[in-house]
mmCIF file of C-alpha atoms in Angstrom:
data_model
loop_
_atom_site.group_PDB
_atom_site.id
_atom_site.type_symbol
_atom_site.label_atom_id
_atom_site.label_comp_id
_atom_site.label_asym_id
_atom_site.label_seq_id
_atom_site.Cartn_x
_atom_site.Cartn_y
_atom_site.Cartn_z
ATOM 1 C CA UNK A 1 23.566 5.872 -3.719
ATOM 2 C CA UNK A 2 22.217 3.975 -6.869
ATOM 3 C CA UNK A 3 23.888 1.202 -6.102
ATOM 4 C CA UNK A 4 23.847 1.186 -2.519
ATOM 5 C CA UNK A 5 19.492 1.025 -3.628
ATOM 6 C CA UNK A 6 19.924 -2.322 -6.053
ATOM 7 C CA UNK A 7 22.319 -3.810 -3.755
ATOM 8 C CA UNK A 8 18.914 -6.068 -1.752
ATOM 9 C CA UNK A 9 17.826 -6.793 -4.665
ATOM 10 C CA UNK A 10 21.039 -7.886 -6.400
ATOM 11 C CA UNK A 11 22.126 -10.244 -3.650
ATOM 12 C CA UNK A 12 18.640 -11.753 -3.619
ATOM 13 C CA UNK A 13 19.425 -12.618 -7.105
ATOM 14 C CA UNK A 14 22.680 -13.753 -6.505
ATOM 15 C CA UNK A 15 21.777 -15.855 -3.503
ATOM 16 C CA UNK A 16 18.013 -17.439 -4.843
ATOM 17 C CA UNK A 17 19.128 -17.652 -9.357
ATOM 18 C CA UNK A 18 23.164 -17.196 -9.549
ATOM 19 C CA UNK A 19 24.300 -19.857 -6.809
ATOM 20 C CA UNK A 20 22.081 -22.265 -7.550
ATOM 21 C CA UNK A 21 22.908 -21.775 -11.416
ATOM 22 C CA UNK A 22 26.369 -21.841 -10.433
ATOM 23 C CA UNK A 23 25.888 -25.048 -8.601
ATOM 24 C CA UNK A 24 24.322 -26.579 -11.523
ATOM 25 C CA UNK A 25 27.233 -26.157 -13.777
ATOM 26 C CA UNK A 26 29.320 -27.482 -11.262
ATOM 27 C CA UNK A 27 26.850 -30.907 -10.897
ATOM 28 C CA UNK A 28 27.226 -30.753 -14.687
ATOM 29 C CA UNK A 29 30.911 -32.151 -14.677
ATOM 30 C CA UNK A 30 30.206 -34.800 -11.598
ATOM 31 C CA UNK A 31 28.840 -37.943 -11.785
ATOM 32 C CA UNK A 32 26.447 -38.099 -9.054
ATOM 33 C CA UNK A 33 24.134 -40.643 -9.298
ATOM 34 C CA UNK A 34 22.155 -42.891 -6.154
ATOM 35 C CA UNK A 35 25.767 -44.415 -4.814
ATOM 36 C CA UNK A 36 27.334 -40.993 -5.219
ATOM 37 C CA UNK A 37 24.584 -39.142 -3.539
ATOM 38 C CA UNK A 38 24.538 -41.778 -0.828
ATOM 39 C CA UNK A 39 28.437 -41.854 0.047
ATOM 40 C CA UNK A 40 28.242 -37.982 -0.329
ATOM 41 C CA UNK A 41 31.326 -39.172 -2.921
ATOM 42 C CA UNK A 42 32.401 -36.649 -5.565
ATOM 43 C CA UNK A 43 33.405 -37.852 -8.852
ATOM 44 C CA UNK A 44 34.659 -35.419 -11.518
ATOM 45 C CA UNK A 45 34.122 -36.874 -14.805
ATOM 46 C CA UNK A 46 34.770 -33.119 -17.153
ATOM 47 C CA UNK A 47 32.746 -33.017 -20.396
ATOM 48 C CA UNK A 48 31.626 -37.216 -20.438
ATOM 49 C CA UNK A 49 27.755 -36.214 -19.542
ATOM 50 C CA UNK A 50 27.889 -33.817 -22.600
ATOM 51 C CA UNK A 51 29.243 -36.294 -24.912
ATOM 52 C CA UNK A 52 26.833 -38.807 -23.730
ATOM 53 C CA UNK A 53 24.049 -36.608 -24.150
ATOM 54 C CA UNK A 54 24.956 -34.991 -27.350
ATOM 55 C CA UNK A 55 25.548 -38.886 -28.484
ATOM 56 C CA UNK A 56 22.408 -39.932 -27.566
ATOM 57 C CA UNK A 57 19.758 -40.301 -30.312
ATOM 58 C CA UNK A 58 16.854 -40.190 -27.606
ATOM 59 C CA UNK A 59 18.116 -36.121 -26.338
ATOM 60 C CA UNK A 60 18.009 -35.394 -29.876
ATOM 61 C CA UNK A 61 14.977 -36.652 -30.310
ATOM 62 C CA UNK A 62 13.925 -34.481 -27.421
ATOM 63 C CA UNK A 63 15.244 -31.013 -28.207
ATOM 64 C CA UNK A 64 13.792 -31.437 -32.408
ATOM 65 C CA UNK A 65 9.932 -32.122 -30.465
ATOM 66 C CA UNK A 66 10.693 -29.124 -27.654
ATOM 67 C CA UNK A 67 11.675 -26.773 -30.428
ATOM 68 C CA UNK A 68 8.597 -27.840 -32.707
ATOM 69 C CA UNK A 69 6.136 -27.965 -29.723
ATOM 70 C CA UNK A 70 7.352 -24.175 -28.585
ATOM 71 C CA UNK A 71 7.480 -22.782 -32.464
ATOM 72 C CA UNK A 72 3.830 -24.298 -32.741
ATOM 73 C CA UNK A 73 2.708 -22.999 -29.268
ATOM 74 C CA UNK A 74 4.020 -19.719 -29.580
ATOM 75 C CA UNK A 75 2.490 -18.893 -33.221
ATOM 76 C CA UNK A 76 -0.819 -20.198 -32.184
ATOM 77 C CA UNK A 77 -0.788 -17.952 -28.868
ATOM 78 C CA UNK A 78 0.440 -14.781 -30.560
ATOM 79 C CA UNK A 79 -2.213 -14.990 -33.551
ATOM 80 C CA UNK A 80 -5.212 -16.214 -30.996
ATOM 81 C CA UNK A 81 -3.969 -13.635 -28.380
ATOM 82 C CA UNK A 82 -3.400 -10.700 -31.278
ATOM 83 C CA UNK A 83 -6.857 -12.030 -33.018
ATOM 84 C CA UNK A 84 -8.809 -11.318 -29.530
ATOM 85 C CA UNK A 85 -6.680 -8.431 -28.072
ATOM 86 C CA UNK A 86 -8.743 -6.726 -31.502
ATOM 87 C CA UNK A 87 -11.769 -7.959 -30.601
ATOM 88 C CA UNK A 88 -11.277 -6.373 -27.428
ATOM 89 C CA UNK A 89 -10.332 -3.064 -29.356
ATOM 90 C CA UNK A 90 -14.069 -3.197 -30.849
ATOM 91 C CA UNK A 91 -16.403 -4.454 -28.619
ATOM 92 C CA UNK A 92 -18.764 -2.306 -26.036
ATOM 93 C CA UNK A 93 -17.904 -1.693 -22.473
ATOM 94 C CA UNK A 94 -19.996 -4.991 -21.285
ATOM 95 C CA UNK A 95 -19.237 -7.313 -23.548
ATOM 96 C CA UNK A 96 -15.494 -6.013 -23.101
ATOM 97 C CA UNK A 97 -15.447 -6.551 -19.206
ATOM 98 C CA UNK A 98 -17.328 -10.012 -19.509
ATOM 99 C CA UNK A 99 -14.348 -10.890 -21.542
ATOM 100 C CA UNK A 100 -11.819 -9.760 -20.059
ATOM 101 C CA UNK A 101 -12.916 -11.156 -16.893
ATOM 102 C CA UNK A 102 -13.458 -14.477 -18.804
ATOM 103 C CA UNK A 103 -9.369 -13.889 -19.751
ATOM 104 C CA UNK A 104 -8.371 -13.392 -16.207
ATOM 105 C CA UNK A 105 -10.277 -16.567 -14.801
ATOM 106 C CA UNK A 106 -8.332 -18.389 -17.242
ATOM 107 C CA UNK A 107 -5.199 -16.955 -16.598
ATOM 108 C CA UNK A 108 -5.320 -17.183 -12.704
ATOM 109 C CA UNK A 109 -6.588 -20.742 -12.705
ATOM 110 C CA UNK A 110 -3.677 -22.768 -10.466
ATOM 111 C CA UNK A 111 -1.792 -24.987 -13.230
ATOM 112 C CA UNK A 112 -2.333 -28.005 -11.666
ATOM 113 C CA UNK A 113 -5.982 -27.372 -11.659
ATOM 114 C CA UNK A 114 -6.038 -26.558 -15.317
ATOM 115 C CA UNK A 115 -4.170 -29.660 -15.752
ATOM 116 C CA UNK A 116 -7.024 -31.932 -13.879
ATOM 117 C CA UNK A 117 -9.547 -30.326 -16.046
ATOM 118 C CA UNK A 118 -8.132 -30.795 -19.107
ATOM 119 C CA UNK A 119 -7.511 -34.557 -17.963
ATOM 120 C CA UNK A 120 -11.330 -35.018 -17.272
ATOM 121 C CA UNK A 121 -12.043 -33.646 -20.276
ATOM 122 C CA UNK A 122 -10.098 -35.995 -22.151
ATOM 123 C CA UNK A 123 -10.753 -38.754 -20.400
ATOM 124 C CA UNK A 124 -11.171 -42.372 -21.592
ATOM 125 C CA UNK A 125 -14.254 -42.939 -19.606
ATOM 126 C CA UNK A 126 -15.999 -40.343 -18.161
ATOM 127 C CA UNK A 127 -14.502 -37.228 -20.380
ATOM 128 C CA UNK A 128 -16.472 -34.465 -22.710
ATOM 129 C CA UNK A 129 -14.455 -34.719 -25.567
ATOM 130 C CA UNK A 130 -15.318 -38.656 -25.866
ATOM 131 C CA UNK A 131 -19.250 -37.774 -25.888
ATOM 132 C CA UNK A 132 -19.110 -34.962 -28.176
ATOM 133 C CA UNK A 133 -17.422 -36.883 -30.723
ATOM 134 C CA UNK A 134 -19.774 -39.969 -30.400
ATOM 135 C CA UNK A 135 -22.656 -36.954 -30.422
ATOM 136 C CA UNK A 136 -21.143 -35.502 -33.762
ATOM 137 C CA UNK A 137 -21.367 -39.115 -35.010
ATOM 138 C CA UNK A 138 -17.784 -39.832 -35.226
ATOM 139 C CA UNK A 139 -17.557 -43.857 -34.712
ATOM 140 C CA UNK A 140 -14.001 -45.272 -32.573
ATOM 141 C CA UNK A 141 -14.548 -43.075 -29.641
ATOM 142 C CA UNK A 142 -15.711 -45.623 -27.008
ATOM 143 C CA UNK A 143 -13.816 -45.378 -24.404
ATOM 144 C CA UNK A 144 -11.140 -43.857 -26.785
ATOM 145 C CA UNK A 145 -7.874 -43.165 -24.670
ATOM 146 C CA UNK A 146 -6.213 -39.613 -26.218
ATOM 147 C CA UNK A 147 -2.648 -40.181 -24.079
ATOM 148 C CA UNK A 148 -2.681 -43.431 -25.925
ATOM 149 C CA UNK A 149 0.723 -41.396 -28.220
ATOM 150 C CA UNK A 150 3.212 -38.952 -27.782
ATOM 151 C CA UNK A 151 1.693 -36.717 -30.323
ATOM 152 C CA UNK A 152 -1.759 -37.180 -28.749
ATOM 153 C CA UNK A 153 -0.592 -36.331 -25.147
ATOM 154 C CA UNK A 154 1.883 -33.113 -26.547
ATOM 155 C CA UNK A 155 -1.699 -31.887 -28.497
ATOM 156 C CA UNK A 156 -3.574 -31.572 -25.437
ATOM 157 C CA UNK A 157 -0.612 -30.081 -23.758
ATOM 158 C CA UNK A 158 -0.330 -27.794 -26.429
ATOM 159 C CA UNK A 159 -4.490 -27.158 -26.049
ATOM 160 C CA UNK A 160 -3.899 -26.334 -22.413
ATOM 161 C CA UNK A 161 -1.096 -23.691 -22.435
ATOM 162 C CA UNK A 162 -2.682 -22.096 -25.434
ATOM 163 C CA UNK A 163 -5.601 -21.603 -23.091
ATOM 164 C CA UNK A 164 -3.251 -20.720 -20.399
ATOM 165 C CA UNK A 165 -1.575 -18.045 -22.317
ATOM 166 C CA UNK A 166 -3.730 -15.955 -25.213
ATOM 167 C CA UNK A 167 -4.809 -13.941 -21.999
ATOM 168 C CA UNK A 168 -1.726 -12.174 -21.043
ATOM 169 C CA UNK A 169 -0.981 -11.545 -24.732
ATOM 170 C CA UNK A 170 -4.995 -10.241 -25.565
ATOM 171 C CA UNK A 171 -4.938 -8.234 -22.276
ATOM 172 C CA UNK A 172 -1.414 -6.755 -22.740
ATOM 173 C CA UNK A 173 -2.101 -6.528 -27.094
ATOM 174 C CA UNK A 174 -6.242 -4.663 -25.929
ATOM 175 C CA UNK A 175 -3.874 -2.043 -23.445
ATOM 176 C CA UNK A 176 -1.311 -1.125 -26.223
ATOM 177 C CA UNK A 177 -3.911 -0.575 -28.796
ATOM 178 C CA UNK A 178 -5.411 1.858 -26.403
ATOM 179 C CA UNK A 179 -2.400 4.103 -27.092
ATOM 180 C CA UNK A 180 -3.030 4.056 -30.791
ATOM 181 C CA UNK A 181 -4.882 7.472 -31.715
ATOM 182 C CA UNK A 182 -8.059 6.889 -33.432
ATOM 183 C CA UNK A 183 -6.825 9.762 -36.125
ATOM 184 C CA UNK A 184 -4.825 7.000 -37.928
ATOM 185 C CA UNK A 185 -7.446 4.471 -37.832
ATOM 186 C CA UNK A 186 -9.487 7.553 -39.455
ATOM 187 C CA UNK A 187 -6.848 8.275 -41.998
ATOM 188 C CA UNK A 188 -6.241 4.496 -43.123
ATOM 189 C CA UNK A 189 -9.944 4.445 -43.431
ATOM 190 C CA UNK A 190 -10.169 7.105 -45.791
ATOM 191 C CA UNK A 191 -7.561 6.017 -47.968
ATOM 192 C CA UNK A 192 -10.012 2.798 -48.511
ATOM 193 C CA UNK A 193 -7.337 0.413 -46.423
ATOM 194 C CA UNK A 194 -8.859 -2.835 -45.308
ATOM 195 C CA UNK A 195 -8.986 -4.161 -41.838
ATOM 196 C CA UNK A 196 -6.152 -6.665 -42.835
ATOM 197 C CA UNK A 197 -3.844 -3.664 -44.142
ATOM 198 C CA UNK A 198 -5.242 -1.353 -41.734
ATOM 199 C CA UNK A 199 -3.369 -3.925 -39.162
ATOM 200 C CA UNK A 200 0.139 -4.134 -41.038
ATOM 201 C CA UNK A 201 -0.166 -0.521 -41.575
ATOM 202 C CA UNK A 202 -1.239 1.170 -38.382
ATOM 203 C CA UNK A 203 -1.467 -1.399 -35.890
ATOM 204 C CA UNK A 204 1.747 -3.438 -35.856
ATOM 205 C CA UNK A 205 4.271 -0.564 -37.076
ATOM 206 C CA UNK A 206 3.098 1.341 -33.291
ATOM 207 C CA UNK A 207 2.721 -2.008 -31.609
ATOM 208 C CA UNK A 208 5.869 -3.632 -32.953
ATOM 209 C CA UNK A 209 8.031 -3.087 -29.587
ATOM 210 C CA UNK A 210 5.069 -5.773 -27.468
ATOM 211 C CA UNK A 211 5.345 -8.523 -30.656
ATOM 212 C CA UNK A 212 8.931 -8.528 -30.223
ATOM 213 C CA UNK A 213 8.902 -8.518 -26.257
ATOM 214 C CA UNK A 214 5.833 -10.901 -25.770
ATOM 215 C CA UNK A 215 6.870 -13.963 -28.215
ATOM 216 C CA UNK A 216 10.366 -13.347 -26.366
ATOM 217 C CA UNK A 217 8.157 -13.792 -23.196
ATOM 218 C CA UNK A 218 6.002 -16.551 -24.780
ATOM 219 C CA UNK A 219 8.994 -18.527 -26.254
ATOM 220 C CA UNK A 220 10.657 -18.712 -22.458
ATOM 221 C CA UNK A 221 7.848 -19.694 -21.164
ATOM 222 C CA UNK A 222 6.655 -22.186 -23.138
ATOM 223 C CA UNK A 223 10.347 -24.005 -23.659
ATOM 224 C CA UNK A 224 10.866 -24.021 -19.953
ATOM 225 C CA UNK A 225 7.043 -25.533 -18.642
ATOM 226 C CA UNK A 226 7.174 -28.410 -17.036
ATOM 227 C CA UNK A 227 3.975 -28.636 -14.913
ATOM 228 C CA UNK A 228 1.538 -29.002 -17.458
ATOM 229 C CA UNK A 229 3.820 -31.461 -20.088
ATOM 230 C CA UNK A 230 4.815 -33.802 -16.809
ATOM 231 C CA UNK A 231 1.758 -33.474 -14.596
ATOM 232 C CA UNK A 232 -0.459 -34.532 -17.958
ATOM 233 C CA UNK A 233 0.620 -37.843 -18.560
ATOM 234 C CA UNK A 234 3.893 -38.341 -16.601
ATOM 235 C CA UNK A 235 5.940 -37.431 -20.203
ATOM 236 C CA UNK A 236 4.365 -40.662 -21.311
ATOM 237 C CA UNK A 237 3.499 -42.787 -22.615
ATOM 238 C CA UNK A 238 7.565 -44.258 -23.271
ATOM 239 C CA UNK A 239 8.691 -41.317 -23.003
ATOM 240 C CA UNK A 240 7.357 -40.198 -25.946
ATOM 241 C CA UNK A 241 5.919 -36.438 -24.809
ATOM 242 C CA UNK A 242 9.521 -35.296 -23.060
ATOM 243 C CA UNK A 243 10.148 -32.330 -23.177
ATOM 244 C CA UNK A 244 13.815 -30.858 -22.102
ATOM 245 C CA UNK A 245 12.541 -29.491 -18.941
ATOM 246 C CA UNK A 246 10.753 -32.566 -18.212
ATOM 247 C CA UNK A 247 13.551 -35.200 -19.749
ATOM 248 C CA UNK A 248 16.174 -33.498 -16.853
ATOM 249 C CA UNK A 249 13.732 -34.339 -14.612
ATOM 250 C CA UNK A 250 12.721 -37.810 -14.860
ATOM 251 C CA UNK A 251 16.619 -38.403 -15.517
ATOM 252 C CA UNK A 252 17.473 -36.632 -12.258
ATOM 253 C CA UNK A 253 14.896 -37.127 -10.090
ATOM 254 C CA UNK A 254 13.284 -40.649 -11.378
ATOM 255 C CA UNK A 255 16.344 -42.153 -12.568
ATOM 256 C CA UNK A 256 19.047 -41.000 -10.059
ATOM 257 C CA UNK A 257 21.365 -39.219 -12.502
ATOM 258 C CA UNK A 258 21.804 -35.710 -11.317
ATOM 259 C CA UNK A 259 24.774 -35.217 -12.855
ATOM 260 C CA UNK A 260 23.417 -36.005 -16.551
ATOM 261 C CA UNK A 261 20.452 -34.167 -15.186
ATOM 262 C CA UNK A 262 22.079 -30.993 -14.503
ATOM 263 C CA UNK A 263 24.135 -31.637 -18.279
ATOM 264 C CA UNK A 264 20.625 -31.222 -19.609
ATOM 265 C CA UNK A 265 19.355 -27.856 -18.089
ATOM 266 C CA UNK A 266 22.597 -26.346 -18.795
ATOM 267 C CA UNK A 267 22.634 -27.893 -22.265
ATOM 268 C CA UNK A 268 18.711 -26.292 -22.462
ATOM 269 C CA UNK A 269 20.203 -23.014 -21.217
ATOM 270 C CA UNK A 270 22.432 -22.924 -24.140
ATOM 271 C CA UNK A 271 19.851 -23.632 -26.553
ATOM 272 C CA UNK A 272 17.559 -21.315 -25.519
ATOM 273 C CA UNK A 273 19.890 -18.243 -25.934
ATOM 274 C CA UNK A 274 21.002 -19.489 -29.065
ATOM 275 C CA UNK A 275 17.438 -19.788 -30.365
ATOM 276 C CA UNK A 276 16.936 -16.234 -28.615
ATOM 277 C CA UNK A 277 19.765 -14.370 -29.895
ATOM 278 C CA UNK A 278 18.670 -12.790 -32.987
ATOM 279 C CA UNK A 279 15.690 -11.485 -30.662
ATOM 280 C CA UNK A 280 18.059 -9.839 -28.372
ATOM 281 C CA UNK A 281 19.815 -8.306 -31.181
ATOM 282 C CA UNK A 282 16.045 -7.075 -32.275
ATOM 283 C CA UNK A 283 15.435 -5.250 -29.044
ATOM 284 C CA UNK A 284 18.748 -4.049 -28.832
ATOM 285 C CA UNK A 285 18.041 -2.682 -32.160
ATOM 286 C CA UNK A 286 14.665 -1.282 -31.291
ATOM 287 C CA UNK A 287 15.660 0.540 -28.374
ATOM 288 C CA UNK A 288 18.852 2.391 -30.262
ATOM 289 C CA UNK A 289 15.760 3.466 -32.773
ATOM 290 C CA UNK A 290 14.303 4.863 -30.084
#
């Protein structure tokens, strides 16, 4: 009876994530670019996308800025998220729901609309960010173009899915803190602990279980988006804000190489559960604890 229950759910899995993953792999070992695809040919060519990629100075390039741009991401969003999920904690009932409301909004907001915001706000004409600097006094920002770089365009990126993100980890960090009796906060109190102790030693030791499932959350999350890196500024300009996600793309779809393109997801695949291992092992840990 148990399994006869997971069974729809199981073969919706198999059918919508495992074939198509499946089918990836396969691609991986073709070459199937725009004459391929055409002539519905099939060319094996075994391991020669992986060498090419894992040969190629520009994919190495790629992964050392993904991994950086995550790391940085992901630190930022856990501290910011943490910092305001306590904030949360201690302010009254109205200022609480205005921002927490305030959280949602920003959470729900459709990336691509996010994405046009943050462009007008950067933007070499008409954008906010422009004015306020000329306001603050700061001279050079006439018509100043920020996706001008790599690092520029990545920045802004990295801007807009911090905004995108602290939510879910202040909401989720304000709802776990709820389950923290206030007789410990009491008892660290009278033992003349500070608020920055009081954290290490009450907060995180009861809360430890969402930091180690969240920045596993946060680190998928962030390696895999593509939407807000590609629909920013195209992964321009050269090139030069690619991430993985968004390199397999433009090689796949914009340059006609699916078959290096598919090399590359399963290549990021890899990657990611190598960078994620020691957090399984974590979990796997915690839960025997428990």
């Amino acid at each position: 009876m148990p399994y006869l229950l997971v069974a729809p759910a199981l073969l919706s899995m198999a059918v919508l994530l495992l074939y198509p993953l499946i089918r990836n792999v396969v691609l991986s070992f073709q070459e199937l670019n725009r004459k391929e695809f055409i002539t519905r040919q099939t060319v094996w060519t075994g391991f020669d996308n992986y060498t090419g990629l894992l040969s190629d100075a520009h994919f190495w390039t790629v992964v050392v800025r993904s991994v950086v741009f995550t790391a940085v991401n992901v630190l930022l969003i856990m501290a910011i998220g943490a910092g305001i999920g306590l904030l949360l904690d201690r302010l009254g009932k109205k200022m609480r729901l205005l921002l927490s409301l305030a959280l949602v909004f920003a959470w729900a907001m459709p990336i691509v609309a996010s994405v046009t915001v943050f462009r007008w706000l950067f933007d070499e004409q008409f954008g906010v960010m422009n004015w306020l600097m000329r306001t603050l006094g700061f001279s050079g920002y006439e018509q100043h173009n920020w996706f001008e770089s790599g690092f520029s365009t990545l920045v802004i990126v990295l801007v807009l899915l911090v905004w995108g993100s602290v939510p879910f980890v202040a909401l989720n960090m304000y709802a776990g803190l709820t389950t923290i009796g206030s007789e410990l906060y009491e008892a660290a109190k009278m033992d003349g602990a500070s608020g920055w102790r009081t954290f290490w030693a009450v907060v995180f030791p009861n809360l430890k279980p969402f930091f180690m499932v969240t920045t596993f959350l946060e680190v998928i999350w962030i390696f895999k988006a593509f939407t807000q890196v590609y629909a920013m500024n195209l992964g321009g300009p050269d090139r030069a804000s690619e991430t993985l996600p968004v390199f397999a793309y433009i090689e796949g779809v914009g340059q006609f190489h699916y078959g290096v393109a598919a090399a590359i997801s399963v290549l990021t695949i890899v990657m990611l559960v190598a960078i994620m291992s020691f957090y399984f092992r974590l979990i796997l840990k915690q839960e025997d604890e428990l």
